[in-house]
Short mmCIF file of C-alpha atoms and ligand atoms in Angstrom, two decimals:
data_model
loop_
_atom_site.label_atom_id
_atom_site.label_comp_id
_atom_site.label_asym_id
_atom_site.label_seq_id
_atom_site.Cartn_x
_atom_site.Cartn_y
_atom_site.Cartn_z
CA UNK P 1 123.20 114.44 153.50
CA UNK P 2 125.03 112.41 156.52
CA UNK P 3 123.94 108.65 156.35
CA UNK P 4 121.84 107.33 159.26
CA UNK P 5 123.36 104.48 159.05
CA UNK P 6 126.70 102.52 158.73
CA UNK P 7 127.27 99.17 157.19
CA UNK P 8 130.96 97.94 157.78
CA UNK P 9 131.57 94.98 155.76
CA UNK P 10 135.11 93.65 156.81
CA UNK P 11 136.74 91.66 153.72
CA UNK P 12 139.51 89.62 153.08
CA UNK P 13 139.05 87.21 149.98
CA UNK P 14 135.46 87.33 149.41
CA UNK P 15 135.25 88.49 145.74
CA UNK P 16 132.89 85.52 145.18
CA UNK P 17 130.77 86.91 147.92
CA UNK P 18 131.01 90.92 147.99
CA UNK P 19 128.55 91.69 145.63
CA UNK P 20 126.00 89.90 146.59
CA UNK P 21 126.27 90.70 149.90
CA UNK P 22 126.10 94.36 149.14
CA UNK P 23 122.98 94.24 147.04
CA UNK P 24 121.61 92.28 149.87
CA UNK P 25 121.67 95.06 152.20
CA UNK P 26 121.00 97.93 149.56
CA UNK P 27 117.92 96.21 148.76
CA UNK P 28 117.53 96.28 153.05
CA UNK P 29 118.06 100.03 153.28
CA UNK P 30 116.74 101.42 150.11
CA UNK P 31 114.24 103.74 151.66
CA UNK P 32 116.95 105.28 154.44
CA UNK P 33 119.91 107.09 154.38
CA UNK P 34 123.05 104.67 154.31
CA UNK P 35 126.47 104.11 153.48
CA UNK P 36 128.42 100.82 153.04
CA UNK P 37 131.66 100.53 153.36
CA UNK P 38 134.27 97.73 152.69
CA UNK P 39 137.32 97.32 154.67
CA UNK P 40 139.23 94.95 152.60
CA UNK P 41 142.82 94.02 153.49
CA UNK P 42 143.93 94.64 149.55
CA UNK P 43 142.73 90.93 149.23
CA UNK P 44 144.89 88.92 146.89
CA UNK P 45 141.68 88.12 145.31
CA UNK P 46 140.90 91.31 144.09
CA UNK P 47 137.51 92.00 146.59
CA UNK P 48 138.42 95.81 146.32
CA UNK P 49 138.58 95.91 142.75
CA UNK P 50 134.41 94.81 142.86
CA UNK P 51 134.08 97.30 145.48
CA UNK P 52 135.57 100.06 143.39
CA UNK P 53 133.52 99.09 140.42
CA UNK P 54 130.31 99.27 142.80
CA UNK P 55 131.57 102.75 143.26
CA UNK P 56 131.32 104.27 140.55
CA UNK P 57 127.67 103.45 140.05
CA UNK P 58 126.80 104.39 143.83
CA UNK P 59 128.66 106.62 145.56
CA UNK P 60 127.04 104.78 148.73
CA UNK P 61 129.19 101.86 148.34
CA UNK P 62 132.61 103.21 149.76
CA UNK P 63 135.91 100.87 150.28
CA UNK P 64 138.91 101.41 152.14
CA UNK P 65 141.64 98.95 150.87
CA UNK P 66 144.37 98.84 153.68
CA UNK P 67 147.68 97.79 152.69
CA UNK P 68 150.11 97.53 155.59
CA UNK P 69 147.75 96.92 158.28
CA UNK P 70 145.84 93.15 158.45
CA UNK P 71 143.16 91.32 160.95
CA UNK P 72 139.37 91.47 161.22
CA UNK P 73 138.66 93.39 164.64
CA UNK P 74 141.22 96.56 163.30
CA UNK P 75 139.32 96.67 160.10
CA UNK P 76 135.95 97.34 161.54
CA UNK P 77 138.04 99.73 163.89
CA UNK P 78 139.25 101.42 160.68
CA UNK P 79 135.79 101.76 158.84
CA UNK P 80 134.21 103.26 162.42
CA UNK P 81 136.66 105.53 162.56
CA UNK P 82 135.65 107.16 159.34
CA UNK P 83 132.18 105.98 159.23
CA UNK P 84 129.54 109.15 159.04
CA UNK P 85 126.55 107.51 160.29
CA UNK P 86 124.02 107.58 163.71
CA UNK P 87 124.25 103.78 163.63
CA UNK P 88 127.10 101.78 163.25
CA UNK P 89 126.56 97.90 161.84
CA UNK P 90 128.95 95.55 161.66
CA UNK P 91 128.50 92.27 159.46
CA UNK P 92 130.69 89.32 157.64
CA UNK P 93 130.58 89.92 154.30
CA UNK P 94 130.44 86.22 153.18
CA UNK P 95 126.72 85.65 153.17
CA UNK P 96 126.56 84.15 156.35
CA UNK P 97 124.56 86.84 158.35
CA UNK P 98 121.23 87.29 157.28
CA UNK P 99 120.81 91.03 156.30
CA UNK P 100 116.91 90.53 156.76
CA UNK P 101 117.28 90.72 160.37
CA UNK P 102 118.98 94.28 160.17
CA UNK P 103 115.96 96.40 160.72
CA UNK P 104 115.13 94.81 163.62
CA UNK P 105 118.76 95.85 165.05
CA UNK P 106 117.89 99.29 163.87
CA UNK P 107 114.73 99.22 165.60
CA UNK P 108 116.10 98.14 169.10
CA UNK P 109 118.87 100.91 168.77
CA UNK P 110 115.83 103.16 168.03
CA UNK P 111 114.04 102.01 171.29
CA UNK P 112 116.89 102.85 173.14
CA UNK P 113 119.53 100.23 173.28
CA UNK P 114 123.21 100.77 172.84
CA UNK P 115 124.43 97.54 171.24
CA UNK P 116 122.00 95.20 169.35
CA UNK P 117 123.57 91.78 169.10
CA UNK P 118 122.79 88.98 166.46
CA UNK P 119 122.55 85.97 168.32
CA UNK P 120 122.89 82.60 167.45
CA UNK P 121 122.10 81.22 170.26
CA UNK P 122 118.54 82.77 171.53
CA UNK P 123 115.40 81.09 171.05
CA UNK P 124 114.84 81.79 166.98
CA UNK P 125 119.01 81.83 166.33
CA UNK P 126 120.91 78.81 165.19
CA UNK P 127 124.54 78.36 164.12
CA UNK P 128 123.77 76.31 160.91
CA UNK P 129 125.69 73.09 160.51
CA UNK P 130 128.82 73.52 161.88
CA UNK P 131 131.24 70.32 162.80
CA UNK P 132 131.11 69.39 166.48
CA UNK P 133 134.22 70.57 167.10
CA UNK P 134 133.78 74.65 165.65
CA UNK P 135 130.21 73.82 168.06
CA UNK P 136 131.78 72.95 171.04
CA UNK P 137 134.34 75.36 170.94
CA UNK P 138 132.23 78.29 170.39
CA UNK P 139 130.05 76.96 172.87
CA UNK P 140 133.31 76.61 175.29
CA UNK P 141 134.51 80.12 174.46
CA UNK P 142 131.53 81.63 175.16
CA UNK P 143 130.67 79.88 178.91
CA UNK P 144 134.28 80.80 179.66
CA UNK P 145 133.41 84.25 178.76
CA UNK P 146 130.38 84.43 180.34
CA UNK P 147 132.17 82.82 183.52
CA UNK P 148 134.86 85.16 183.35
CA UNK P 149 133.81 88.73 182.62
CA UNK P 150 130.00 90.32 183.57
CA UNK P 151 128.30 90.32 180.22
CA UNK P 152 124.98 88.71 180.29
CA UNK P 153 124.25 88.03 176.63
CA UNK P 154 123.74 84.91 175.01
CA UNK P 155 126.14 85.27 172.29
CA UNK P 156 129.26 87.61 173.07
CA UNK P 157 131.40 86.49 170.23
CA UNK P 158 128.92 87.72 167.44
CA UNK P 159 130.77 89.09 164.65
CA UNK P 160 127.01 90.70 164.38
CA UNK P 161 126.27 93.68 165.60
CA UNK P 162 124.94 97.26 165.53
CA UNK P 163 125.95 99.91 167.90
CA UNK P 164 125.47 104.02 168.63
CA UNK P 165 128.63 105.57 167.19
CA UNK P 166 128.69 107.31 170.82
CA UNK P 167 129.84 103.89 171.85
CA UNK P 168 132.57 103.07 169.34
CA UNK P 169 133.77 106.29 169.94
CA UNK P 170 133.42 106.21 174.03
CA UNK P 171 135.48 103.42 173.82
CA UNK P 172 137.72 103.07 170.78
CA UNK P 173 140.44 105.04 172.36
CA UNK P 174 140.83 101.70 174.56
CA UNK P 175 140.25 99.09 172.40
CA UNK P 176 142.73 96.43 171.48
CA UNK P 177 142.06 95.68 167.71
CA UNK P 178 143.97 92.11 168.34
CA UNK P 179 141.72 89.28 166.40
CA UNK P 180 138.13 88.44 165.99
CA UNK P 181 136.36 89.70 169.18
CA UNK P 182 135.53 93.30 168.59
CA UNK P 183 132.52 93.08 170.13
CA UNK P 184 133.72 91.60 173.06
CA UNK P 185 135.92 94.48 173.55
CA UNK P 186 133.69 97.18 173.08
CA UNK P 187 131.09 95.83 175.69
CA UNK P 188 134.53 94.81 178.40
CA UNK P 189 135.29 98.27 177.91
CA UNK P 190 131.89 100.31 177.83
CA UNK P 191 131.19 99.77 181.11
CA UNK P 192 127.96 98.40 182.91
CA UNK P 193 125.38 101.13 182.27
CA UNK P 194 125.05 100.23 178.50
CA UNK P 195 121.94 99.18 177.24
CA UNK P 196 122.04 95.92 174.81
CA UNK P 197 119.22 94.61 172.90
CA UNK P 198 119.59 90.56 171.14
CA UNK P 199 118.37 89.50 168.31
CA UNK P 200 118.08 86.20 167.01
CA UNK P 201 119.85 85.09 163.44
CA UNK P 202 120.46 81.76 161.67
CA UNK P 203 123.78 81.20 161.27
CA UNK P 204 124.58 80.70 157.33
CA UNK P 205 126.60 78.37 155.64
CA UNK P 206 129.74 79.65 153.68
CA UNK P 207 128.93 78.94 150.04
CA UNK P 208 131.82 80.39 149.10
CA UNK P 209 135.59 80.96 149.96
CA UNK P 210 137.03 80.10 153.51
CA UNK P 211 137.05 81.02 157.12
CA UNK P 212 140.13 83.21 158.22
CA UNK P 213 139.26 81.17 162.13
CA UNK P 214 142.47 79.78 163.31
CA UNK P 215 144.22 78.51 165.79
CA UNK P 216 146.46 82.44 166.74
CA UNK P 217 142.87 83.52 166.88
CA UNK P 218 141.48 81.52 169.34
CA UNK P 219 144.45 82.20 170.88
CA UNK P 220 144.16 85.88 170.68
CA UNK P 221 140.39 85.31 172.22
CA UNK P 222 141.59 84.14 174.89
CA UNK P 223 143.85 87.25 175.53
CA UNK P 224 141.37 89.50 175.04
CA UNK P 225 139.28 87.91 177.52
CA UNK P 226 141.81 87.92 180.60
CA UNK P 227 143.22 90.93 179.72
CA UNK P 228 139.28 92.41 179.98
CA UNK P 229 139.33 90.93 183.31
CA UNK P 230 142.77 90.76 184.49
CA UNK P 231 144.77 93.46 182.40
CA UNK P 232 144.52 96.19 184.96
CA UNK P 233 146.81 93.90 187.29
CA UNK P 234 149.32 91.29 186.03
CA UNK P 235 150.19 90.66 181.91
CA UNK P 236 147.69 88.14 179.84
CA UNK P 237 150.97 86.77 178.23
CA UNK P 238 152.53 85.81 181.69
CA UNK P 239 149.19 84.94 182.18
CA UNK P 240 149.48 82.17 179.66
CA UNK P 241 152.84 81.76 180.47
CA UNK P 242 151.41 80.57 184.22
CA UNK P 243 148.67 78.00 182.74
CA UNK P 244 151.08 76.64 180.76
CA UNK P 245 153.79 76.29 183.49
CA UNK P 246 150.61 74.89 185.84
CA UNK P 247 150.28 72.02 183.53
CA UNK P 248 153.92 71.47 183.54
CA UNK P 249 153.93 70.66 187.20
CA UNK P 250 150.94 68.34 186.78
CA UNK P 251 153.37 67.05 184.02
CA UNK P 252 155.95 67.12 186.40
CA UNK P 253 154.26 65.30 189.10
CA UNK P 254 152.75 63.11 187.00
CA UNK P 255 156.18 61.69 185.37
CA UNK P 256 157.46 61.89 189.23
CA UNK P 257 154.74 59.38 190.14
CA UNK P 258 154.91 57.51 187.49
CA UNK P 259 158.87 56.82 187.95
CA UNK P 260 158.51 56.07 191.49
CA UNK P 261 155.87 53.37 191.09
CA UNK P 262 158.15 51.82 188.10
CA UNK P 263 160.89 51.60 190.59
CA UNK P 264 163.25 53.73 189.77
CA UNK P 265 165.62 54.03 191.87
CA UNK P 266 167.60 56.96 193.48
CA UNK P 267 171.39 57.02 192.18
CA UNK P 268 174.75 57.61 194.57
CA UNK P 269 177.03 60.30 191.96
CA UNK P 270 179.86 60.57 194.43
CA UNK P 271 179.64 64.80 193.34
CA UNK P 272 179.89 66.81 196.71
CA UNK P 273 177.20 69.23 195.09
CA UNK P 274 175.23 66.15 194.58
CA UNK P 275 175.66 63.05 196.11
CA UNK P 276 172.44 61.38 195.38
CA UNK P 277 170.36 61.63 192.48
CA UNK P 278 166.96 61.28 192.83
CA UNK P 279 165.88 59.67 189.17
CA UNK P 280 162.44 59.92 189.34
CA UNK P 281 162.61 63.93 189.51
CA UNK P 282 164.59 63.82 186.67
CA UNK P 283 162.43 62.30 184.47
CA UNK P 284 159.37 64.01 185.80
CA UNK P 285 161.66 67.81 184.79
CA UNK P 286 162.69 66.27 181.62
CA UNK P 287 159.21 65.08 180.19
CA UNK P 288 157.47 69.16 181.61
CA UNK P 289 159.82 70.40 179.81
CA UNK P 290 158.89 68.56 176.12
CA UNK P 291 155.46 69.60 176.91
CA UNK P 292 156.18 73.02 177.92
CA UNK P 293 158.16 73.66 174.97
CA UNK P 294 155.52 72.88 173.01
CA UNK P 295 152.45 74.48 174.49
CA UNK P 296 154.95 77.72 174.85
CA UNK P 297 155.73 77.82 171.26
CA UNK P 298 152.51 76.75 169.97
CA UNK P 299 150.47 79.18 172.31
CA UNK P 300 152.41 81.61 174.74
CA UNK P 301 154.46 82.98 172.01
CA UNK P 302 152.45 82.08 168.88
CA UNK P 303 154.24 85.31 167.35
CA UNK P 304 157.26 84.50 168.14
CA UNK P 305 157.28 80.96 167.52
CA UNK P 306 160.06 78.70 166.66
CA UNK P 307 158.69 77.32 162.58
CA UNK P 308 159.03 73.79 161.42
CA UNK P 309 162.51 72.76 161.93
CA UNK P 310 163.66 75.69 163.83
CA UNK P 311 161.57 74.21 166.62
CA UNK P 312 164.35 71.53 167.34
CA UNK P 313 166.36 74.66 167.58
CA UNK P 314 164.23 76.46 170.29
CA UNK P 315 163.89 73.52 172.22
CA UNK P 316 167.51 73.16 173.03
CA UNK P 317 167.73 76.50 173.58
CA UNK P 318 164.28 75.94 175.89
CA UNK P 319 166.20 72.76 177.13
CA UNK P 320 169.32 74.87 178.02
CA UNK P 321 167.82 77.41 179.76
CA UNK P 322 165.90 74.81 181.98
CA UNK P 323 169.12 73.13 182.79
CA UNK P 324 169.67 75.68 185.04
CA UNK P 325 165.98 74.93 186.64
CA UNK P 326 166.85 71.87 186.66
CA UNK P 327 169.50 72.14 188.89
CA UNK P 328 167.47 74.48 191.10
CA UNK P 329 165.17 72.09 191.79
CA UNK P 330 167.30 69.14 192.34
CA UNK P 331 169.08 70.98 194.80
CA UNK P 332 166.17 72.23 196.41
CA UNK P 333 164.73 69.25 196.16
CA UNK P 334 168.20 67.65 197.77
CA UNK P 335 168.41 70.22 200.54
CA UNK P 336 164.96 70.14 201.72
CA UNK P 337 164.55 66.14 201.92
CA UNK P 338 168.34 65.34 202.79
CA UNK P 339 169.49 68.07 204.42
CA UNK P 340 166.23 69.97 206.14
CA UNK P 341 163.71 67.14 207.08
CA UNK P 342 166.10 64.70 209.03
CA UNK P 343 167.60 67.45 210.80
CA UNK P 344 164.05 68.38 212.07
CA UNK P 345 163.88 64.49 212.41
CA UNK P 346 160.78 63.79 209.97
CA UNK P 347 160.85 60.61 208.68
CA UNK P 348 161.84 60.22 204.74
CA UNK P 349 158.22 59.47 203.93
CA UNK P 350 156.57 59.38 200.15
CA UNK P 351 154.23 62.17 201.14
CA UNK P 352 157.38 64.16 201.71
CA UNK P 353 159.01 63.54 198.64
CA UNK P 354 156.35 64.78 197.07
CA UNK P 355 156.00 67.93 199.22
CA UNK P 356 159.36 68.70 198.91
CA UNK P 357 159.24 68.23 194.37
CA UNK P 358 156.74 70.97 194.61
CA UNK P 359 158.16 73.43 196.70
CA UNK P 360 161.59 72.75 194.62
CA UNK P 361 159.21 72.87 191.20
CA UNK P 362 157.56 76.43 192.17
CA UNK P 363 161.15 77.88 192.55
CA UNK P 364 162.48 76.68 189.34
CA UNK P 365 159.54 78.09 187.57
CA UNK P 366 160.29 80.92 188.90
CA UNK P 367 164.00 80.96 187.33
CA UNK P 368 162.82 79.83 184.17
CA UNK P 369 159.69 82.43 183.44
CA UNK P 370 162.29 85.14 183.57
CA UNK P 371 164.86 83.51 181.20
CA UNK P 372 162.44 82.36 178.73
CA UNK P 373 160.47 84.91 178.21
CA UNK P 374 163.37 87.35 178.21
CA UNK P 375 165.97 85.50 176.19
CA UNK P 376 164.13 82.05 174.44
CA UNK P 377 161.69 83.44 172.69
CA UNK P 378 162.89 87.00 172.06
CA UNK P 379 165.54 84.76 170.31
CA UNK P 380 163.02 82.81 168.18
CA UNK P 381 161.51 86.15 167.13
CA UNK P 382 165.05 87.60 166.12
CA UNK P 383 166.74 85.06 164.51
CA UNK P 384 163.66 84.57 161.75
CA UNK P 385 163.85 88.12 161.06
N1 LIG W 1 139.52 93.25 156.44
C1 LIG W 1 139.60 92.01 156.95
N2 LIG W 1 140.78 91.56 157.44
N3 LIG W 1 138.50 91.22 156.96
C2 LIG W 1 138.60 89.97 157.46
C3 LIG W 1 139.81 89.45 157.99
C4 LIG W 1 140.96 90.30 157.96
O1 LIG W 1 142.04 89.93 158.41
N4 LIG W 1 139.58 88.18 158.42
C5 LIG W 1 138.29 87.92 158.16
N5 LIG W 1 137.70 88.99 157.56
C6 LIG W 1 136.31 89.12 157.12
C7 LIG W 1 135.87 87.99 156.21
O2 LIG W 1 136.14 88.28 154.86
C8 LIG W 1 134.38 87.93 156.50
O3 LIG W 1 133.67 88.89 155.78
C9 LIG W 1 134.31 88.28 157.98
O4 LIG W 1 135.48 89.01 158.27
C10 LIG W 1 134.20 87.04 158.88
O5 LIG W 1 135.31 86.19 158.64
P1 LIG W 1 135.16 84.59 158.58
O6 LIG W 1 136.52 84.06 158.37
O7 LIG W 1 134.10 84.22 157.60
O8 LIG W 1 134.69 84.30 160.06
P2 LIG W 1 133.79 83.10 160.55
O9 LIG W 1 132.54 82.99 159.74
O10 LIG W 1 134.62 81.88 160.69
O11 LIG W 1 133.44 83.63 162.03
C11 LIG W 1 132.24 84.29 162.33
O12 LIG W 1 131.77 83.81 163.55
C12 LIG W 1 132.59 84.16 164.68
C13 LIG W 1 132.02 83.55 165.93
O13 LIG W 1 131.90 82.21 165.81
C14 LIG W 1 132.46 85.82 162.38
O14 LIG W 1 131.19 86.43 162.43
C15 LIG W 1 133.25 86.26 163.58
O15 LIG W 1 133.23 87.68 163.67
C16 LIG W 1 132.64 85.65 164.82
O16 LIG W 1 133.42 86.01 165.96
MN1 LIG W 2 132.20 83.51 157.87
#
């Protein structure tokens, strides 16, 4: 007979956890018609080999060990796509949902919601004792969310859910199976008229193992989030690419500023192309681009970063390639103050200065987006190959 319901229990490394888990929600279901199944990325910890062993005894207990493809929002993709069942539920498999609270999901889908979401942060939901750091950051990630995209639910970035298969299967086609935030992606993408119930959970403790939460995934989070809102337009990675360049003219300005108040003075080369150097724009290029470098490698291109040592590497090559905005904003710097303003007769003011480093900053960027994100860090991406 086709299972009601679904249970998608994504795994990597929880062979301290799996079975547990699984009797857990067998005990749950034992009166309906279910089917669990593992999606474990053939764990080096042997989770699938538990799984397997479950088998045999219950032919309810199903795994699919993938063995090229890795990442927790394309394994629940993967175990939708073959699941059988009415109702689809996803949940960690490390113990740290409570499985007690899964009827309740059932029961909302039953009254005629879409989604059901386990919340940790409704009135009954906590997130257990989590450092402040993992608080405030989930706490962050979901206000941006909720600022950024129209999804009124308290908790968004539940990795707790249950769901009609209608939906997964209204919307899979579109998904992007990048990182944690499946859910996230199946609500962007289902459109307004869905129906979506909450229900609160206490957030467990991990007894055992480790979290796979990292620094590419909060990075990938953020993706998915403007490409939800912005995709249809303009690329999330030049996206990036622009915050990151935005805080390299604050960078800019700042070390700009800071120069001129130290003094530094303006220097006579005796170059045609050149004749006076302003030092304080220098510096203010030179220290945006050692921060750009390193919020480009560490975040813009995470996949294609420049590793360890090969990051001294990239940022000559980063340094190189900014020589040449370098130059385009000196000399649109240098044409606009010395050549442009005192032929329209303006006085060489501070105020100006500063006007005219941003207008010569914006063009640069300009230059350099292009370069770098054609040549830099297609580089990085080759040469570790
Ligand atoms: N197949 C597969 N592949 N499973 C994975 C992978 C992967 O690459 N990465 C993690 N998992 C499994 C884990 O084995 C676990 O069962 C579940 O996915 C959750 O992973 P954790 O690493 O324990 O995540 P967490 O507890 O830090 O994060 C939880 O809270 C987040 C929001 O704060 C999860 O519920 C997330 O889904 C949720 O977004
Ligand atoms: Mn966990």
């Amino acid at each position: 007979m086709r299972p009601k319901i679904s249970v998608l229990l994504p795994t990597f490394n929880e062979a301290e956890n799996i079975e547990r888990c699984i009797s857990g929600v067998i005990q749950i279901f034992k009166n309906i018609e279910y089917e669990i199944i593992v999606i474990d990325d053939n764990s080096p910890d042997g989770t699938w080999a538990i799984v397997e062993k479950m088998h045999e005894s219950n032919s309810r207990v199903k795994i699919i060990r993938r063995m090229t493809e890795k990442g927790l929002s394309s394994a629940i993709v993967s175990g939708m796509s073959i699941a059988e069942g009415e109702y689809f539920l996803v949940m960690d498999a490390d113990l740290q949902h409570d499985e007690t609270v899964l009827p309740q999901m059932i029961q909302k889908l039953e009254e005629g919601c879409d989604v059901a979401v386990g919340t940790r942060y409704a009135n009954g939901g906590s997130t257990g004792s989590w450092n402040l750091i993992r608080k405030l950051l989930s706490i962050a990630a979901n206000k941006f969310t909720q600022f950024i995209l129209p999804i009124r639910i308290t908790d968004p970035m539940s990795g707790f859910f249950a769901l009609k298969r209608e939906i997964f299967f209204r919307t899979g086609d579109r998904i992007n199976p990048r990182g944690f935030k499946i859910l996230l992606e199946i609500l962007g993408r289902a459109g307004n008229g869905i129906k979506i119930g909450e229900i609160p959970f206490h957030f467990k403790n991990r007894l055992h193992g480790e979290t796979k939460i990292n620094n590419s995934i909060a990075r990938s989070f953020l993706i998915t989030v403007l490409d939800l809102r912005f995709g249809k337009w303009i690329s999330s990675t030049f996206l990036l690419y622009s915050l990151v360049g935005l805080s390299g003219v604050i960078v800019n300005l700042f070390g700009f500023v800071l120069f001129e108040s130290i003094g530094v003075k303006d220097l006579a080369t005796g170059f045609e192309l050149l004749p006076i150097f302003p030092s304080s724009v220098f510096f203010g290029i030179e220290l945006s681009i050692i921060s750009n470098f390193i919020l480009n490698n560490y975040f813009t291109f995470y996949e294609n970063r420049y590793k360890r040592w090969d990051a001294i590497r990239g940022f000559l090559i980063f340094s190189g390639v900014s020589a040449l905005g370098i130059f385009v904003q000196l000399g649109i710097f240098e044409l606009l103050f010395y050549k442009a303003l005192p032929r329209m007769g303006m006085e060489p003011r501070f105020e100006l200065r500063l006007f005219c480093d941003l207008v010569a900053i914006s063009v640069a960027m300009f230059t350099n987006y292009f370069l770098n994100s054609n040549f830099t860090w297609l580089n990085a991406a080759k040469g570790q190959q």
